[in-house]
Amino acid sequence: SGIGARMALNLMSGMPADELLAAIDGGDETAIARTPGIGKKTAQRLILELRGKLDTGGTATSATTGFRTDVHSALVNLGYKPAEVDHALKGLKETDFEGMFRAALKALG
């Protein structure tokens, strides 16, 4: 709640995806709050909502399927309806989480 497409894009452009995942998993609200437009309370809420729900490690064999599932889950956790997310992900060919997440956010925004 309170984190839309624009703020999610700010997060993704503010730090690499692996650092963002590590900050969420480690509860590092200070690192997340360094992103423009993200305050300490928003960072805390983001950590509370997403900690333990994001896969921080994956295998190369199921990369695209895994990324698609992770992106879908992340967007639903941000408050988008599953049907909207399915429509946004349809036809995306990105091969990494960050690229697929950005493309899906652009399609939703």
PDB file of N, CA and C in Angstrom:
ATOM      1  N   SER A   1       0.835  -1.170   0.000  1.00  0.00           N
ATOM      2  CA  SER A   1       0.000   0.000   0.000  1.00  0.00           C
ATOM      3  C   SER A   1       0.883   1.238   0.000  1.00  0.00           C
ATOM      4  N   GLY A   2       0.582   2.164  -0.882  1.00  0.00           N
ATOM      5  CA  GLY A   2       1.355   3.395  -0.973  1.00  0.00           C
ATOM      6  C   GLY A   2       2.563   3.306  -1.875  1.00  0.00           C
ATOM      7  N   ILE A   3       2.806   2.155  -2.473  1.00  0.00           N
ATOM      8  CA  ILE A   3       3.937   1.994  -3.374  1.00  0.00           C
ATOM      9  C   ILE A   3       3.384   1.624  -4.739  1.00  0.00           C
ATOM     10  N   GLY A   4       3.413   2.576  -5.634  1.00  0.00           N
ATOM     11  CA  GLY A   4       2.899   2.349  -6.971  1.00  0.00           C
ATOM     12  C   GLY A   4       4.020   2.129  -7.974  1.00  0.00           C
ATOM     13  N   ALA A   5       3.659   2.199  -9.225  1.00  0.00           N
ATOM     14  CA  ALA A   5       4.610   1.939 -10.300  1.00  0.00           C
ATOM     15  C   ALA A   5       5.762   2.933 -10.287  1.00  0.00           C
ATOM     16  N   ARG A   6       5.463   4.209 -10.099  1.00  0.00           N
ATOM     17  CA  ARG A   6       6.522   5.221 -10.115  1.00  0.00           C
ATOM     18  C   ARG A   6       7.526   4.999  -8.984  1.00  0.00           C
ATOM     19  N   MET A   7       7.031   4.738  -7.792  1.00  0.00           N
ATOM     20  CA  MET A   7       7.921   4.523  -6.660  1.00  0.00           C
ATOM     21  C   MET A   7       8.723   3.229  -6.838  1.00  0.00           C
ATOM     22  N   ALA A   8       8.091   2.203  -7.395  1.00  0.00           N
ATOM     23  CA  ALA A   8       8.801   0.949  -7.649  1.00  0.00           C
ATOM     24  C   ALA A   8       9.910   1.160  -8.671  1.00  0.00           C
ATOM     25  N   LEU A   9       9.641   1.966  -9.700  1.00  0.00           N
ATOM     26  CA  LEU A   9      10.691   2.280 -10.678  1.00  0.00           C
ATOM     27  C   LEU A   9      11.823   3.064 -10.021  1.00  0.00           C
ATOM     28  N   ASN A  10      11.494   3.992  -9.115  1.00  0.00           N
ATOM     29  CA  ASN A  10      12.524   4.719  -8.380  1.00  0.00           C
ATOM     30  C   ASN A  10      13.393   3.753  -7.574  1.00  0.00           C
ATOM     31  N   LEU A  11      12.743   2.790  -6.925  1.00  0.00           N
ATOM     32  CA  LEU A  11      13.494   1.798  -6.160  1.00  0.00           C
ATOM     33  C   LEU A  11      14.439   1.006  -7.058  1.00  0.00           C
ATOM     34  N   MET A  12      13.915   0.575  -8.206  1.00  0.00           N
ATOM     35  CA  MET A  12      14.724  -0.245  -9.114  1.00  0.00           C
ATOM     36  C   MET A  12      15.861   0.556  -9.738  1.00  0.00           C
ATOM     37  N   SER A  13      15.675   1.855  -9.939  1.00  0.00           N
ATOM     38  CA  SER A  13      16.749   2.654 -10.515  1.00  0.00           C
ATOM     39  C   SER A  13      17.694   3.186  -9.437  1.00  0.00           C
ATOM     40  N   GLY A  14      17.238   3.162  -8.176  1.00  0.00           N
ATOM     41  CA  GLY A  14      18.048   3.668  -7.077  1.00  0.00           C
ATOM     42  C   GLY A  14      19.130   2.716  -6.613  1.00  0.00           C
ATOM     43  N   MET A  15      18.924   1.439  -6.829  1.00  0.00           N
ATOM     44  CA  MET A  15      19.925   0.444  -6.422  1.00  0.00           C
ATOM     45  C   MET A  15      19.725  -0.822  -7.254  1.00  0.00           C
ATOM     46  N   PRO A  16      20.796  -1.586  -7.443  1.00  0.00           N
ATOM     47  CA  PRO A  16      20.659  -2.837  -8.194  1.00  0.00           C
ATOM     48  C   PRO A  16      19.681  -3.784  -7.503  1.00  0.00           C
ATOM     49  N   ALA A  17      19.040  -4.620  -8.294  1.00  0.00           N
ATOM     50  CA  ALA A  17      18.011  -5.526  -7.774  1.00  0.00           C
ATOM     51  C   ALA A  17      18.542  -6.422  -6.659  1.00  0.00           C
ATOM     52  N   ASP A  18      19.762  -6.940  -6.802  1.00  0.00           N
ATOM     53  CA  ASP A  18      20.296  -7.829  -5.766  1.00  0.00           C
ATOM     54  C   ASP A  18      20.500  -7.087  -4.450  1.00  0.00           C
ATOM     55  N   GLU A  19      20.910  -5.801  -4.522  1.00  0.00           N
ATOM     56  CA  GLU A  19      21.065  -5.008  -3.303  1.00  0.00           C
ATOM     57  C   GLU A  19      19.710  -4.712  -2.665  1.00  0.00           C
ATOM     58  N   LEU A  20      18.711  -4.429  -3.498  1.00  0.00           N
ATOM     59  CA  LEU A  20      17.366  -4.170  -2.983  1.00  0.00           C
ATOM     60  C   LEU A  20      16.817  -5.414  -2.287  1.00  0.00           C
ATOM     61  N   LEU A  21      16.985  -6.577  -2.914  1.00  0.00           N
ATOM     62  CA  LEU A  21      16.527  -7.826  -2.294  1.00  0.00           C
ATOM     63  C   LEU A  21      17.238  -8.078  -0.975  1.00  0.00           C
ATOM     64  N   ALA A  22      18.553  -7.816  -0.947  1.00  0.00           N
ATOM     65  CA  ALA A  22      19.316  -8.014   0.285  1.00  0.00           C
ATOM     66  C   ALA A  22      18.863  -7.042   1.371  1.00  0.00           C
ATOM     67  N   ALA A  23      18.565  -5.794   0.981  1.00  0.00           N
ATOM     68  CA  ALA A  23      18.105  -4.800   1.951  1.00  0.00           C
ATOM     69  C   ALA A  23      16.744  -5.194   2.517  1.00  0.00           C
ATOM     70  N   ILE A  24      15.855  -5.688   1.671  1.00  0.00           N
ATOM     71  CA  ILE A  24      14.533  -6.120   2.142  1.00  0.00           C
ATOM     72  C   ILE A  24      14.678  -7.324   3.052  1.00  0.00           C
ATOM     73  N   ASP A  25      15.459  -8.312   2.608  1.00  0.00           N
ATOM     74  CA  ASP A  25      15.634  -9.532   3.393  1.00  0.00           C
ATOM     75  C   ASP A  25      16.341  -9.262   4.714  1.00  0.00           C
ATOM     76  N   GLY A  26      17.297  -8.306   4.699  1.00  0.00           N
ATOM     77  CA  GLY A  26      18.047  -7.987   5.908  1.00  0.00           C
ATOM     78  C   GLY A  26      17.404  -6.923   6.780  1.00  0.00           C
ATOM     79  N   GLY A  27      16.284  -6.353   6.325  1.00  0.00           N
ATOM     80  CA  GLY A  27      15.604  -5.323   7.106  1.00  0.00           C
ATOM     81  C   GLY A  27      16.349  -4.004   7.153  1.00  0.00           C
ATOM     82  N   ASP A  28      17.127  -3.705   6.102  1.00  0.00           N
ATOM     83  CA  ASP A  28      17.939  -2.488   6.061  1.00  0.00           C
ATOM     84  C   ASP A  28      17.113  -1.318   5.519  1.00  0.00           C
ATOM     85  N   GLU A  29      16.308  -0.716   6.396  1.00  0.00           N
ATOM     86  CA  GLU A  29      15.437   0.383   5.974  1.00  0.00           C
ATOM     87  C   GLU A  29      16.229   1.620   5.566  1.00  0.00           C
ATOM     88  N   THR A  30      17.423   1.815   6.137  1.00  0.00           N
ATOM     89  CA  THR A  30      18.242   2.971   5.798  1.00  0.00           C
ATOM     90  C   THR A  30      18.682   2.911   4.338  1.00  0.00           C
ATOM     91  N   ALA A  31      19.086   1.745   3.867  1.00  0.00           N
ATOM     92  CA  ALA A  31      19.511   1.604   2.474  1.00  0.00           C
ATOM     93  C   ALA A  31      18.354   1.867   1.526  1.00  0.00           C
ATOM     94  N   ILE A  32      17.185   1.377   1.857  1.00  0.00           N
ATOM     95  CA  ILE A  32      16.011   1.569   1.002  1.00  0.00           C
ATOM     96  C   ILE A  32      15.574   3.031   1.037  1.00  0.00           C
ATOM     97  N   ALA A  33      15.662   3.678   2.203  1.00  0.00           N
ATOM     98  CA  ALA A  33      15.219   5.068   2.357  1.00  0.00           C
ATOM     99  C   ALA A  33      16.130   6.049   1.637  1.00  0.00           C
ATOM    100  N   ARG A  34      17.301   5.628   1.190  1.00  0.00           N
ATOM    101  CA  ARG A  34      18.180   6.501   0.397  1.00  0.00           C
ATOM    102  C   ARG A  34      17.623   6.774  -0.995  1.00  0.00           C
ATOM    103  N   THR A  35      16.669   5.974  -1.419  1.00  0.00           N
ATOM    104  CA  THR A  35      16.042   6.147  -2.727  1.00  0.00           C
ATOM    105  C   THR A  35      15.164   7.395  -2.690  1.00  0.00           C
ATOM    106  N   PRO A  36      15.297   8.277  -3.688  1.00  0.00           N
ATOM    107  CA  PRO A  36      14.452   9.481  -3.711  1.00  0.00           C
ATOM    108  C   PRO A  36      12.966   9.118  -3.695  1.00  0.00           C
ATOM    109  N   GLY A  37      12.225   9.798  -2.813  1.00  0.00           N
ATOM    110  CA  GLY A  37      10.794   9.565  -2.708  1.00  0.00           C
ATOM    111  C   GLY A  37      10.403   8.478  -1.724  1.00  0.00           C
ATOM    112  N   ILE A  38      11.392   7.786  -1.154  1.00  0.00           N
ATOM    113  CA  ILE A  38      11.127   6.724  -0.185  1.00  0.00           C
ATOM    114  C   ILE A  38      11.607   7.198   1.181  1.00  0.00           C
ATOM    115  N   GLY A  39      10.693   7.304   2.112  1.00  0.00           N
ATOM    116  CA  GLY A  39      11.051   7.681   3.472  1.00  0.00           C
ATOM    117  C   GLY A  39      11.240   6.454   4.342  1.00  0.00           C
ATOM    118  N   LYS A  40      11.585   6.710   5.582  1.00  0.00           N
ATOM    119  CA  LYS A  40      11.850   5.617   6.508  1.00  0.00           C
ATOM    120  C   LYS A  40      10.601   4.764   6.747  1.00  0.00           C
ATOM    121  N   LYS A  41       9.438   5.406   6.899  1.00  0.00           N
ATOM    122  CA  LYS A  41       8.211   4.642   7.153  1.00  0.00           C
ATOM    123  C   LYS A  41       7.819   3.790   5.950  1.00  0.00           C
ATOM    124  N   THR A  42       7.983   4.333   4.751  1.00  0.00           N
ATOM    125  CA  THR A  42       7.678   3.556   3.543  1.00  0.00           C
ATOM    126  C   THR A  42       8.638   2.386   3.421  1.00  0.00           C
ATOM    127  N   ALA A  43       9.909   2.626   3.731  1.00  0.00           N
ATOM    128  CA  ALA A  43      10.903   1.548   3.690  1.00  0.00           C
ATOM    129  C   ALA A  43      10.539   0.453   4.691  1.00  0.00           C
ATOM    130  N   GLN A  44      10.112   0.850   5.878  1.00  0.00           N
ATOM    131  CA  GLN A  44       9.720  -0.135   6.889  1.00  0.00           C
ATOM    132  C   GLN A  44       8.513  -0.944   6.417  1.00  0.00           C
ATOM    133  N   ARG A  45       7.537  -0.267   5.805  1.00  0.00           N
ATOM    134  CA  ARG A  45       6.340  -0.959   5.313  1.00  0.00           C
ATOM    135  C   ARG A  45       6.706  -1.929   4.191  1.00  0.00           C
ATOM    136  N   LEU A  46       7.599  -1.492   3.308  1.00  0.00           N
ATOM    137  CA  LEU A  46       8.047  -2.353   2.214  1.00  0.00           C
ATOM    138  C   LEU A  46       8.719  -3.613   2.763  1.00  0.00           C
ATOM    139  N   ILE A  47       9.575  -3.436   3.745  1.00  0.00           N
ATOM    140  CA  ILE A  47      10.255  -4.577   4.367  1.00  0.00           C
ATOM    141  C   ILE A  47       9.244  -5.499   5.035  1.00  0.00           C
ATOM    142  N   LEU A  48       8.304  -4.918   5.765  1.00  0.00           N
ATOM    143  CA  LEU A  48       7.291  -5.706   6.454  1.00  0.00           C
ATOM    144  C   LEU A  48       6.463  -6.538   5.468  1.00  0.00           C
ATOM    145  N   GLU A  49       6.082  -5.920   4.351  1.00  0.00           N
ATOM    146  CA  GLU A  49       5.239  -6.602   3.365  1.00  0.00           C
ATOM    147  C   GLU A  49       5.989  -7.659   2.554  1.00  0.00           C
ATOM    148  N   LEU A  50       7.270  -7.407   2.246  1.00  0.00           N
ATOM    149  CA  LEU A  50       7.970  -8.274   1.299  1.00  0.00           C
ATOM    150  C   LEU A  50       9.016  -9.195   1.905  1.00  0.00           C
ATOM    151  N   ARG A  51       9.407  -8.988   3.151  1.00  0.00           N
ATOM    152  CA  ARG A  51      10.442  -9.835   3.750  1.00  0.00           C
ATOM    153  C   ARG A  51       9.994 -11.287   3.748  1.00  0.00           C
ATOM    154  N   GLY A  52      10.833 -12.146   3.227  1.00  0.00           N
ATOM    155  CA  GLY A  52      10.547 -13.569   3.179  1.00  0.00           C
ATOM    156  C   GLY A  52       9.682 -14.000   2.008  1.00  0.00           C
ATOM    157  N   LYS A  53       9.153 -13.051   1.249  1.00  0.00           N
ATOM    158  CA  LYS A  53       8.281 -13.393   0.124  1.00  0.00           C
ATOM    159  C   LYS A  53       9.015 -13.368  -1.207  1.00  0.00           C
ATOM    160  N   LEU A  54      10.217 -12.810  -1.228  1.00  0.00           N
ATOM    161  CA  LEU A  54      10.978 -12.711  -2.474  1.00  0.00           C
ATOM    162  C   LEU A  54      12.077 -13.746  -2.481  1.00  0.00           C
ATOM    163  N   ASP A  55      12.261 -14.384  -3.621  1.00  0.00           N
ATOM    164  CA  ASP A  55      13.308 -15.384  -3.791  1.00  0.00           C
ATOM    165  C   ASP A  55      14.610 -14.655  -4.074  1.00  0.00           C
ATOM    166  N   THR A  56      15.585 -14.757  -3.161  1.00  0.00           N
ATOM    167  CA  THR A  56      16.850 -14.060  -3.349  1.00  0.00           C
ATOM    168  C   THR A  56      17.893 -14.898  -4.074  1.00  0.00           C
ATOM    169  N   GLY A  57      17.584 -16.116  -4.382  1.00  0.00           N
ATOM    170  CA  GLY A  57      18.509 -16.954  -5.122  1.00  0.00           C
ATOM    171  C   GLY A  57      17.752 -17.869  -6.048  1.00  0.00           C
ATOM    172  N   GLY A  58      18.296 -18.108  -7.219  1.00  0.00           N
ATOM    173  CA  GLY A  58      17.598 -18.975  -8.156  1.00  0.00           C
ATOM    174  C   GLY A  58      18.581 -19.781  -8.977  1.00  0.00           C
ATOM    175  N   THR A  59      18.069 -20.707  -9.746  1.00  0.00           N
ATOM    176  CA  THR A  59      18.926 -21.509 -10.589  1.00  0.00           C
ATOM    177  C   THR A  59      18.813 -21.039 -12.018  1.00  0.00           C
ATOM    178  N   ALA A  60      19.843 -21.255 -12.782  1.00  0.00           N
ATOM    179  CA  ALA A  60      19.857 -20.801 -14.170  1.00  0.00           C
ATOM    180  C   ALA A  60      18.916 -21.630 -15.044  1.00  0.00           C
ATOM    181  N   THR A  61      18.619 -22.849 -14.639  1.00  0.00           N
ATOM    182  CA  THR A  61      17.801 -23.711 -15.488  1.00  0.00           C
ATOM    183  C   THR A  61      16.374 -23.233 -15.618  1.00  0.00           C
ATOM    184  N   SER A  62      15.826 -22.675 -14.552  1.00  0.00           N
ATOM    185  CA  SER A  62      14.442 -22.204 -14.617  1.00  0.00           C
ATOM    186  C   SER A  62      14.381 -20.691 -14.514  1.00  0.00           C
ATOM    187  N   ALA A  63      15.407 -20.007 -15.023  1.00  0.00           N
ATOM    188  CA  ALA A  63      15.547 -18.562 -14.825  1.00  0.00           C
ATOM    189  C   ALA A  63      14.348 -17.774 -15.323  1.00  0.00           C
ATOM    190  N   THR A  64      13.981 -17.920 -16.591  1.00  0.00           N
ATOM    191  CA  THR A  64      12.908 -17.098 -17.129  1.00  0.00           C
ATOM    192  C   THR A  64      11.591 -17.392 -16.438  1.00  0.00           C
ATOM    193  N   THR A  65      11.268 -18.659 -16.232  1.00  0.00           N
ATOM    194  CA  THR A  65      10.042 -19.024 -15.533  1.00  0.00           C
ATOM    195  C   THR A  65      10.087 -18.517 -14.102  1.00  0.00           C
ATOM    196  N   GLY A  66      11.227 -18.667 -13.450  1.00  0.00           N
ATOM    197  CA  GLY A  66      11.380 -18.189 -12.081  1.00  0.00           C
ATOM    198  C   GLY A  66      11.248 -16.691 -11.981  1.00  0.00           C
ATOM    199  N   PHE A  67      11.880 -15.967 -12.922  1.00  0.00           N
ATOM    200  CA  PHE A  67      11.769 -14.506 -12.920  1.00  0.00           C
ATOM    201  C   PHE A  67      10.329 -14.081 -13.139  1.00  0.00           C
ATOM    202  N   ARG A  68       9.655 -14.719 -14.065  1.00  0.00           N
ATOM    203  CA  ARG A  68       8.259 -14.368 -14.358  1.00  0.00           C
ATOM    204  C   ARG A  68       7.400 -14.584 -13.104  1.00  0.00           C
ATOM    205  N   THR A  69       7.611 -15.684 -12.411  1.00  0.00           N
ATOM    206  CA  THR A  69       6.867 -15.967 -11.187  1.00  0.00           C
ATOM    207  C   THR A  69       7.201 -14.954 -10.102  1.00  0.00           C
ATOM    208  N   ASP A  70       8.490 -14.636  -9.959  1.00  0.00           N
ATOM    209  CA  ASP A  70       8.913 -13.669  -8.946  1.00  0.00           C
ATOM    210  C   ASP A  70       8.359 -12.278  -9.241  1.00  0.00           C
ATOM    211  N   VAL A  71       8.404 -11.874 -10.508  1.00  0.00           N
ATOM    212  CA  VAL A  71       7.876 -10.567 -10.890  1.00  0.00           C
ATOM    213  C   VAL A  71       6.372 -10.523 -10.637  1.00  0.00           C
ATOM    214  N   HIS A  72       5.679 -11.590 -11.021  1.00  0.00           N
ATOM    215  CA  HIS A  72       4.234 -11.665 -10.792  1.00  0.00           C
ATOM    216  C   HIS A  72       3.933 -11.513  -9.303  1.00  0.00           C
ATOM    217  N   SER A  73       4.640 -12.256  -8.482  1.00  0.00           N
ATOM    218  CA  SER A  73       4.435 -12.212  -7.037  1.00  0.00           C
ATOM    219  C   SER A  73       4.729 -10.819  -6.473  1.00  0.00           C
ATOM    220  N   ALA A  74       5.818 -10.223  -6.904  1.00  0.00           N
ATOM    221  CA  ALA A  74       6.190  -8.894  -6.408  1.00  0.00           C
ATOM    222  C   ALA A  74       5.133  -7.860  -6.763  1.00  0.00           C
ATOM    223  N   LEU A  75       4.624  -7.905  -7.982  1.00  0.00           N
ATOM    224  CA  LEU A  75       3.628  -6.928  -8.412  1.00  0.00           C
ATOM    225  C   LEU A  75       2.290  -7.126  -7.694  1.00  0.00           C
ATOM    226  N   VAL A  76       1.911  -8.375  -7.467  1.00  0.00           N
ATOM    227  CA  VAL A  76       0.682  -8.641  -6.717  1.00  0.00           C
ATOM    228  C   VAL A  76       0.853  -8.154  -5.275  1.00  0.00           C
ATOM    229  N   ASN A  77       2.040  -8.368  -4.696  1.00  0.00           N
ATOM    230  CA  ASN A  77       2.306  -7.890  -3.341  1.00  0.00           C
ATOM    231  C   ASN A  77       2.309  -6.367  -3.267  1.00  0.00           C
ATOM    232  N   LEU A  78       2.595  -5.694  -4.380  1.00  0.00           N
ATOM    233  CA  LEU A  78       2.535  -4.237  -4.424  1.00  0.00           C
ATOM    234  C   LEU A  78       1.107  -3.724  -4.591  1.00  0.00           C
ATOM    235  N   GLY A  79       0.162  -4.637  -4.814  1.00  0.00           N
ATOM    236  CA  GLY A  79      -1.230  -4.237  -4.866  1.00  0.00           C
ATOM    237  C   GLY A  79      -1.901  -4.312  -6.227  1.00  0.00           C
ATOM    238  N   TYR A  80      -1.179  -4.760  -7.235  1.00  0.00           N
ATOM    239  CA  TYR A  80      -1.806  -4.913  -8.552  1.00  0.00           C
ATOM    240  C   TYR A  80      -2.642  -6.179  -8.574  1.00  0.00           C
ATOM    241  N   LYS A  81      -3.711  -6.158  -9.341  1.00  0.00           N
ATOM    242  CA  LYS A  81      -4.573  -7.329  -9.471  1.00  0.00           C
ATOM    243  C   LYS A  81      -3.871  -8.387 -10.322  1.00  0.00           C
ATOM    244  N   PRO A  82      -4.003  -9.665  -9.963  1.00  0.00           N
ATOM    245  CA  PRO A  82      -3.342 -10.733 -10.719  1.00  0.00           C
ATOM    246  C   PRO A  82      -3.650 -10.699 -12.222  1.00  0.00           C
ATOM    247  N   ALA A  83      -4.882 -10.389 -12.593  1.00  0.00           N
ATOM    248  CA  ALA A  83      -5.239 -10.340 -14.015  1.00  0.00           C
ATOM    249  C   ALA A  83      -4.484  -9.215 -14.728  1.00  0.00           C
ATOM    250  N   GLU A  84      -4.320  -8.062 -14.050  1.00  0.00           N
ATOM    251  CA  GLU A  84      -3.550  -6.949 -14.628  1.00  0.00           C
ATOM    252  C   GLU A  84      -2.101  -7.358 -14.830  1.00  0.00           C
ATOM    253  N   VAL A  85      -1.556  -8.039 -13.832  1.00  0.00           N
ATOM    254  CA  VAL A  85      -0.155  -8.467 -13.896  1.00  0.00           C
ATOM    255  C   VAL A  85       0.031  -9.491 -15.014  1.00  0.00           C
ATOM    256  N   ASP A  86      -0.892 -10.452 -15.125  1.00  0.00           N
ATOM    257  CA  ASP A  86      -0.807 -11.447 -16.199  1.00  0.00           C
ATOM    258  C   ASP A  86      -0.786 -10.764 -17.562  1.00  0.00           C
ATOM    259  N   HIS A  87      -1.657  -9.770 -17.732  1.00  0.00           N
ATOM    260  CA  HIS A  87      -1.729  -9.046 -19.005  1.00  0.00           C
ATOM    261  C   HIS A  87      -0.420  -8.294 -19.264  1.00  0.00           C
ATOM    262  N   ALA A  88       0.150  -7.666 -18.237  1.00  0.00           N
ATOM    263  CA  ALA A  88       1.396  -6.910 -18.388  1.00  0.00           C
ATOM    264  C   ALA A  88       2.576  -7.825 -18.710  1.00  0.00           C
ATOM    265  N   LEU A  89       2.574  -9.038 -18.164  1.00  0.00           N
ATOM    266  CA  LEU A  89       3.695  -9.962 -18.378  1.00  0.00           C
ATOM    267  C   LEU A  89       3.602 -10.705 -19.711  1.00  0.00           C
ATOM    268  N   LYS A  90       2.412 -10.707 -20.309  1.00  0.00           N
ATOM    269  CA  LYS A  90       2.226 -11.440 -21.561  1.00  0.00           C
ATOM    270  C   LYS A  90       3.156 -10.879 -22.644  1.00  0.00           C
ATOM    271  N   GLY A  91       3.955 -11.742 -23.214  1.00  0.00           N
ATOM    272  CA  GLY A  91       4.822 -11.365 -24.318  1.00  0.00           C
ATOM    273  C   GLY A  91       6.168 -10.789 -23.920  1.00  0.00           C
ATOM    274  N   LEU A  92       6.437 -10.610 -22.632  1.00  0.00           N
ATOM    275  CA  LEU A  92       7.738 -10.080 -22.221  1.00  0.00           C
ATOM    276  C   LEU A  92       8.809 -11.149 -22.414  1.00  0.00           C
ATOM    277  N   LYS A  93       9.935 -10.744 -22.947  1.00  0.00           N
ATOM    278  CA  LYS A  93      11.008 -11.695 -23.252  1.00  0.00           C
ATOM    279  C   LYS A  93      12.265 -11.480 -22.417  1.00  0.00           C
ATOM    280  N   GLU A  94      12.221 -10.570 -21.423  1.00  0.00           N
ATOM    281  CA  GLU A  94      13.411 -10.278 -20.631  1.00  0.00           C
ATOM    282  C   GLU A  94      13.898 -11.543 -19.923  1.00  0.00           C
ATOM    283  N   THR A  95      15.202 -11.617 -19.702  1.00  0.00           N
ATOM    284  CA  THR A  95      15.783 -12.822 -19.117  1.00  0.00           C
ATOM    285  C   THR A  95      16.330 -12.594 -17.715  1.00  0.00           C
ATOM    286  N   ASP A  96      16.044 -11.440 -17.129  1.00  0.00           N
ATOM    287  CA  ASP A  96      16.452 -11.217 -15.746  1.00  0.00           C
ATOM    288  C   ASP A  96      15.317 -10.546 -14.978  1.00  0.00           C
ATOM    289  N   PHE A  97      15.352 -10.675 -13.676  1.00  0.00           N
ATOM    290  CA  PHE A  97      14.273 -10.149 -12.834  1.00  0.00           C
ATOM    291  C   PHE A  97      14.098  -8.648 -13.030  1.00  0.00           C
ATOM    292  N   GLU A  98      15.209  -7.923 -12.947  1.00  0.00           N
ATOM    293  CA  GLU A  98      15.142  -6.465 -13.013  1.00  0.00           C
ATOM    294  C   GLU A  98      14.539  -5.979 -14.331  1.00  0.00           C
ATOM    295  N   GLY A  99      14.982  -6.546 -15.442  1.00  0.00           N
ATOM    296  CA  GLY A  99      14.464  -6.145 -16.747  1.00  0.00           C
ATOM    297  C   GLY A  99      12.987  -6.466 -16.895  1.00  0.00           C
ATOM    298  N   MET A 100      12.590  -7.650 -16.444  1.00  0.00           N
ATOM    299  CA  MET A 100      11.191  -8.047 -16.544  1.00  0.00           C
ATOM    300  C   MET A 100      10.326  -7.194 -15.620  1.00  0.00           C
ATOM    301  N   PHE A 101      10.815  -6.889 -14.420  1.00  0.00           N
ATOM    302  CA  PHE A 101      10.071  -6.076 -13.471  1.00  0.00           C
ATOM    303  C   PHE A 101       9.855  -4.674 -14.018  1.00  0.00           C
ATOM    304  N   ARG A 102      10.909  -4.079 -14.565  1.00  0.00           N
ATOM    305  CA  ARG A 102      10.793  -2.729 -15.146  1.00  0.00           C
ATOM    306  C   ARG A 102       9.808  -2.711 -16.304  1.00  0.00           C
ATOM    307  N   ALA A 103       9.919  -3.685 -17.194  1.00  0.00           N
ATOM    308  CA  ALA A 103       9.026  -3.748 -18.345  1.00  0.00           C
ATOM    309  C   ALA A 103       7.578  -3.920 -17.917  1.00  0.00           C
ATOM    310  N   ALA A 104       7.348  -4.757 -16.917  1.00  0.00           N
ATOM    311  CA  ALA A 104       5.989  -4.972 -16.426  1.00  0.00           C
ATOM    312  C   ALA A 104       5.436  -3.710 -15.768  1.00  0.00           C
ATOM    313  N   LEU A 105       6.272  -3.009 -15.011  1.00  0.00           N
ATOM    314  CA  LEU A 105       5.830  -1.767 -14.396  1.00  0.00           C
ATOM    315  C   LEU A 105       5.463  -0.720 -15.446  1.00  0.00           C
ATOM    316  N   LYS A 106       6.266  -0.649 -16.488  1.00  0.00           N
ATOM    317  CA  LYS A 106       5.954   0.295 -17.577  1.00  0.00           C
ATOM    318  C   LYS A 106       4.635  -0.064 -18.230  1.00  0.00           C
ATOM    319  N   ALA A 107       4.403  -1.351 -18.422  1.00  0.00           N
ATOM    320  CA  ALA A 107       3.140  -1.789 -19.030  1.00  0.00           C
ATOM    321  C   ALA A 107       1.949  -1.482 -18.116  1.00  0.00           C
ATOM    322  N   LEU A 108       2.159  -1.579 -16.812  1.00  0.00           N
ATOM    323  CA  LEU A 108       1.085  -1.283 -15.864  1.00  0.00           C
ATOM    324  C   LEU A 108       0.868   0.201 -15.687  1.00  0.00           C
ATOM    325  N   GLY A 109       1.944   0.976 -15.829  1.00  0.00           N
ATOM    326  CA  GLY A 109       1.851   2.429 -15.596  1.00  0.00           C
ATOM    327  C   GLY A 109       1.387   3.135 -16.786  1.00  0.00           C
TER     328      GLY A 109
END
